[in-house]
Short mmCIF file of C-alpha atoms and ligand atoms in Angstrom, two decimals:
data_model
loop_
_atom_site.label_atom_id
_atom_site.label_comp_id
_atom_site.label_asym_id
_atom_site.label_seq_id
_atom_site.Cartn_x
_atom_site.Cartn_y
_atom_site.Cartn_z
CA MET A 76 91.85 88.87 80.03
CA SER A 77 90.49 92.20 81.23
CA ASP A 78 92.05 95.62 80.66
CA ALA A 79 91.22 96.86 84.16
CA PRO A 80 94.31 97.67 86.28
CA ARG A 81 95.58 94.65 88.11
CA TYR A 82 96.39 94.72 91.81
CA ILE A 83 98.20 91.56 92.79
CA ILE A 84 99.52 90.57 96.22
CA LEU A 85 102.42 88.17 96.59
CA LEU A 86 102.19 86.33 99.87
CA GLY A 87 104.85 84.00 101.21
CA ALA A 88 107.62 83.65 103.73
CA PRO A 89 110.91 85.51 103.50
CA GLY A 90 112.99 83.71 100.88
CA ALA A 91 109.99 82.31 98.99
CA GLY A 92 110.99 84.29 95.90
CA LYS A 93 108.41 87.10 96.11
CA GLY A 94 110.87 89.80 95.03
CA THR A 95 112.03 87.83 91.98
CA GLN A 96 108.50 86.97 90.91
CA ALA A 97 107.29 90.52 91.54
CA GLU A 98 109.94 91.81 89.12
CA ILE A 99 108.75 89.30 86.51
CA LEU A 100 105.13 90.42 86.94
CA ARG A 101 106.23 94.04 86.74
CA GLU A 102 107.90 93.46 83.39
CA HIS A 103 105.31 91.11 81.96
CA PHE A 104 102.19 93.10 82.86
CA GLY A 105 103.57 96.65 83.25
CA LEU A 106 102.76 96.75 86.95
CA VAL A 107 104.53 98.85 89.55
CA HIS A 108 106.47 96.70 92.01
CA VAL A 109 105.76 97.97 95.53
CA SER A 110 108.03 96.26 98.05
CA SER A 111 107.58 97.46 101.62
CA GLY A 112 110.99 95.97 102.50
CA ASP A 113 112.65 98.00 99.70
CA LEU A 114 110.84 101.16 100.82
CA PHE A 115 112.12 100.63 104.36
CA ARG A 116 115.65 99.92 103.08
CA GLU A 117 115.60 103.12 100.99
CA ASN A 118 114.53 105.10 104.05
CA ARG A 119 117.17 103.40 106.16
CA ALA A 120 119.89 104.22 103.61
CA LYS A 121 118.84 107.89 103.64
CA GLN A 122 118.49 107.82 107.44
CA THR A 123 115.07 109.46 107.31
CA PRO A 124 113.10 109.43 110.61
CA LEU A 125 111.06 106.50 109.21
CA GLY A 126 114.26 104.69 108.22
CA LYS A 127 115.77 105.14 111.67
CA LEU A 128 112.64 103.79 113.30
CA ALA A 129 112.30 100.83 110.90
CA GLU A 130 115.95 99.88 111.30
CA LYS A 131 115.44 98.91 114.94
CA TYR A 132 112.83 96.33 113.99
CA MET A 133 114.44 95.12 110.79
CA GLU A 134 117.72 94.20 112.37
CA LYS A 135 115.92 91.99 114.89
CA GLY A 136 113.74 90.35 112.23
CA GLU A 137 110.60 91.91 113.73
CA LEU A 138 107.82 93.67 111.86
CA VAL A 139 107.78 97.45 111.74
CA PRO A 140 104.60 98.74 113.50
CA ASP A 141 101.44 98.68 111.39
CA ASP A 142 100.64 102.40 111.53
CA VAL A 143 103.90 103.58 109.94
CA THR A 144 103.99 100.67 107.49
CA ILE A 145 100.45 101.32 106.30
CA GLN A 146 101.08 105.03 105.91
CA MET A 147 104.26 104.45 103.91
CA VAL A 148 102.62 101.97 101.51
CA MET A 149 99.47 104.09 101.10
CA GLU A 150 101.59 107.09 100.15
CA ARG A 151 103.48 104.99 97.62
CA ILE A 152 100.36 103.61 95.93
CA ALA A 153 98.77 107.06 95.78
CA ARG A 154 101.47 108.11 93.31
CA PRO A 155 100.27 108.42 89.70
CA ASP A 156 102.43 105.59 88.32
CA CYS A 157 100.31 103.09 90.27
CA VAL A 158 97.07 103.70 88.35
CA ASN A 159 97.84 100.93 85.86
CA GLY A 160 98.30 98.28 88.52
CA VAL A 161 100.57 97.17 91.31
CA VAL A 162 102.27 94.02 92.47
CA PHE A 163 102.60 94.11 96.25
CA ASP A 164 105.65 92.32 97.63
CA GLY A 165 105.91 91.94 101.41
CA PHE A 166 102.73 93.90 102.14
CA PRO A 167 100.31 93.19 103.75
CA ARG A 168 102.04 91.17 106.47
CA THR A 169 99.41 91.43 109.23
CA GLU A 170 95.65 91.34 109.36
CA ALA A 171 95.55 95.05 110.28
CA GLN A 172 97.53 95.86 107.11
CA ALA A 173 95.23 93.71 104.98
CA GLN A 174 92.18 95.46 106.43
CA ALA A 175 93.73 98.89 105.81
CA LEU A 176 94.36 97.96 102.19
CA ASP A 177 90.81 96.66 101.80
CA ALA A 178 89.42 99.88 103.28
CA ALA A 179 91.54 102.09 101.00
CA PHE A 180 90.56 100.05 97.92
CA ALA A 181 86.88 100.15 98.90
CA ARG A 182 87.07 103.95 99.13
CA GLU A 183 88.78 104.22 95.76
CA GLY A 184 86.68 101.59 93.96
CA LYS A 185 89.71 99.37 93.29
CA LYS A 186 89.79 95.61 93.57
CA ILE A 187 92.51 93.14 94.49
CA GLY A 188 92.77 90.74 91.54
CA ALA A 189 94.42 87.89 93.41
CA THR A 190 96.68 87.03 96.29
CA LEU A 191 99.33 84.60 95.09
CA LEU A 192 100.72 82.40 97.82
CA VAL A 193 104.23 81.21 97.02
CA ASN A 194 104.67 78.01 99.05
CA VAL A 195 108.13 76.93 100.20
CA ARG A 196 109.06 74.71 103.17
CA ASP A 197 111.04 76.29 106.04
CA GLU A 198 114.14 74.09 105.52
CA LEU A 199 114.48 75.37 101.99
CA LEU A 200 113.79 78.99 103.01
CA ILE A 201 116.67 78.88 105.49
CA GLN A 202 119.02 77.53 102.79
CA ARG A 203 117.88 80.13 100.28
CA LEU A 204 118.13 83.12 102.62
CA SER A 205 121.66 82.23 103.67
CA ALA A 206 122.63 81.99 99.98
CA ARG A 207 121.13 85.39 99.07
CA TRP A 208 123.55 88.22 98.20
CA PHE A 209 122.89 91.60 96.64
CA CYS A 210 124.69 94.41 94.85
CA PRO A 211 124.69 97.54 97.04
CA ALA A 212 125.10 99.73 93.92
CA ASP A 213 122.15 98.65 91.76
CA GLY A 214 120.11 96.40 94.08
CA SER A 215 120.41 93.24 91.88
CA VAL A 216 119.78 90.11 93.90
CA TYR A 217 121.73 86.87 93.44
CA ASN A 218 121.38 83.47 94.98
CA LEU A 219 124.42 81.24 95.23
CA LEU A 220 122.19 78.17 94.75
CA SER A 221 119.78 79.17 92.01
CA ASN A 222 121.11 82.33 90.40
CA PRO A 223 124.84 82.78 91.11
CA PRO A 224 126.82 85.75 89.76
CA LYS A 225 129.11 84.95 86.81
CA GLN A 226 132.17 85.99 88.81
CA THR A 227 132.23 84.94 92.47
CA GLY A 228 131.22 87.77 94.80
CA LYS A 229 130.78 90.39 92.04
CA CYS A 230 127.72 91.99 90.44
CA ASP A 231 127.24 90.88 86.78
CA LYS A 232 126.17 94.38 85.75
CA ASP A 233 128.77 96.63 87.38
CA GLY A 234 131.33 94.40 89.14
CA THR A 235 130.54 95.84 92.60
CA ALA A 236 131.39 93.51 95.52
CA LEU A 237 128.21 91.71 96.61
CA GLU A 238 126.97 91.94 100.19
CA GLN A 239 124.64 89.93 102.40
CA ARG A 240 121.63 91.61 104.00
CA ASN A 241 122.12 91.82 107.78
CA ASP A 242 118.73 90.26 108.29
CA ASP A 243 119.67 87.25 106.12
CA LYS A 244 122.20 86.16 108.74
CA PRO A 245 121.19 82.92 110.51
CA GLU A 246 120.10 84.36 113.92
CA THR A 247 117.70 86.80 112.29
CA VAL A 248 116.41 84.38 109.67
CA THR A 249 115.01 82.08 112.36
CA ARG A 250 113.15 84.97 113.97
CA ARG A 251 111.79 86.20 110.62
CA LEU A 252 110.33 82.77 109.92
CA GLN A 253 108.69 82.65 113.37
CA VAL A 254 107.23 86.10 112.75
CA TYR A 255 105.95 84.96 109.35
CA HIS A 256 104.18 81.93 110.81
CA SER A 257 102.61 83.80 113.71
CA GLN A 258 101.71 87.16 112.14
CA THR A 259 101.57 86.78 108.36
CA ALA A 260 100.44 83.19 107.70
CA PRO A 261 96.92 83.96 109.07
CA LEU A 262 96.48 86.08 105.92
CA ILE A 263 96.33 82.86 103.90
CA GLU A 264 92.94 82.14 105.47
CA TYR A 265 91.94 85.81 105.25
CA TYR A 266 92.39 85.86 101.47
CA ARG A 267 91.05 82.32 101.01
CA GLN A 268 87.81 83.41 102.67
CA ALA A 269 87.70 86.46 100.41
CA GLY A 270 87.94 84.09 97.42
CA LEU A 271 91.21 85.69 96.27
CA LEU A 272 93.82 83.08 97.17
CA ARG A 273 95.77 81.31 94.42
CA GLU A 274 98.72 79.07 95.18
CA ALA A 275 102.00 78.40 93.41
CA ASP A 276 104.63 75.82 94.28
CA GLY A 277 107.61 78.05 95.10
CA GLU A 278 110.00 75.10 95.31
CA GLN A 279 110.18 74.79 91.55
CA ASN A 280 112.86 76.71 89.67
CA ILE A 281 112.38 80.42 88.92
CA GLU A 282 111.09 79.83 85.36
CA GLN A 283 108.54 77.24 86.48
CA VAL A 284 107.20 79.46 89.25
CA GLN A 285 107.11 82.33 86.77
CA ALA A 286 105.10 80.29 84.25
CA ALA A 287 102.60 79.31 86.95
CA ILE A 288 102.01 82.83 88.24
CA VAL A 289 101.93 84.48 84.81
CA LYS A 290 99.22 82.00 83.83
CA ILE A 291 97.19 82.85 86.94
CA VAL A 292 97.48 86.61 86.37
CA GLU A 293 96.62 86.27 82.67
CA MET A 294 93.33 84.62 83.64
CA LEU A 295 92.24 87.54 85.83
P1 AMP B 395 111.51 92.06 103.27
O1 AMP B 395 112.53 92.62 102.37
O2 AMP B 395 110.14 92.06 102.68
O3 AMP B 395 111.89 90.70 103.80
O4 AMP B 395 111.42 93.04 104.53
C1 AMP B 395 112.54 93.29 105.36
C2 AMP B 395 112.08 93.78 106.72
O5 AMP B 395 111.35 95.00 106.58
C3 AMP B 395 111.13 92.85 107.47
O6 AMP B 395 111.80 91.80 108.17
C4 AMP B 395 110.44 93.83 108.41
O7 AMP B 395 111.28 94.20 109.49
C5 AMP B 395 110.26 95.05 107.52
N1 AMP B 395 109.00 94.98 106.73
C6 AMP B 395 108.86 94.84 105.39
N2 AMP B 395 107.57 94.84 105.04
C7 AMP B 395 106.86 94.96 106.19
C8 AMP B 395 105.47 95.00 106.51
N3 AMP B 395 104.54 94.91 105.54
N4 AMP B 395 105.13 95.15 107.80
C9 AMP B 395 106.03 95.28 108.77
N5 AMP B 395 107.36 95.22 108.57
C10 AMP B 395 107.78 95.07 107.29
#
């Protein structure tokens, strides 16, 4: 196991469990969890110009344009906390984003350690996304199927009433999956060709997926 900073990409459809596994990698390896979806949601909550722009795409289940997405993520990873390694969750989602990341890393002499593909069938993704709820106060994510709150509808940590993301509602979920297959899935081949692709069976329970990905990252 090397001491060099690790830069790991989690690739997979919405609902594959990238956010959950990214948090586990953050804790286990001291990485910074960079979620483009969370960055957009923070901007949307503050109604920044970027947040207002992103909102229009997010609510339809479409991707936010590459230029603003790339700029936002590049600014985030330029912050000093990222020098010890990053786990990317939800970025890159298009070939243009992957190329922009490659170009930035080439300039800075950094290397992507691995792209972990979390595989889950569409039928299961639809079930999982419709069962996903979150706490608007602290951002904790629950799943009524695999990780329910102790008290129905309430956050375990602070009791706040849980909410469902607008884009987890059925009409938008279908569109997000189409967008994943047409725009993001080509990255599987992109990273396979670069020799960086590793795969995990995302249909196992959280602990089993965790064990598989921790093992892969430990070997880097
Ligand atoms: P997520 O939480 O990763 O599912 O992202 C929620 C939404 O934010 C997506 O459906 C997109 O509208 C937008 N988004 C997040 N990451 C990206 C990205 N890398 N490129 C474009 N849009 C993104």
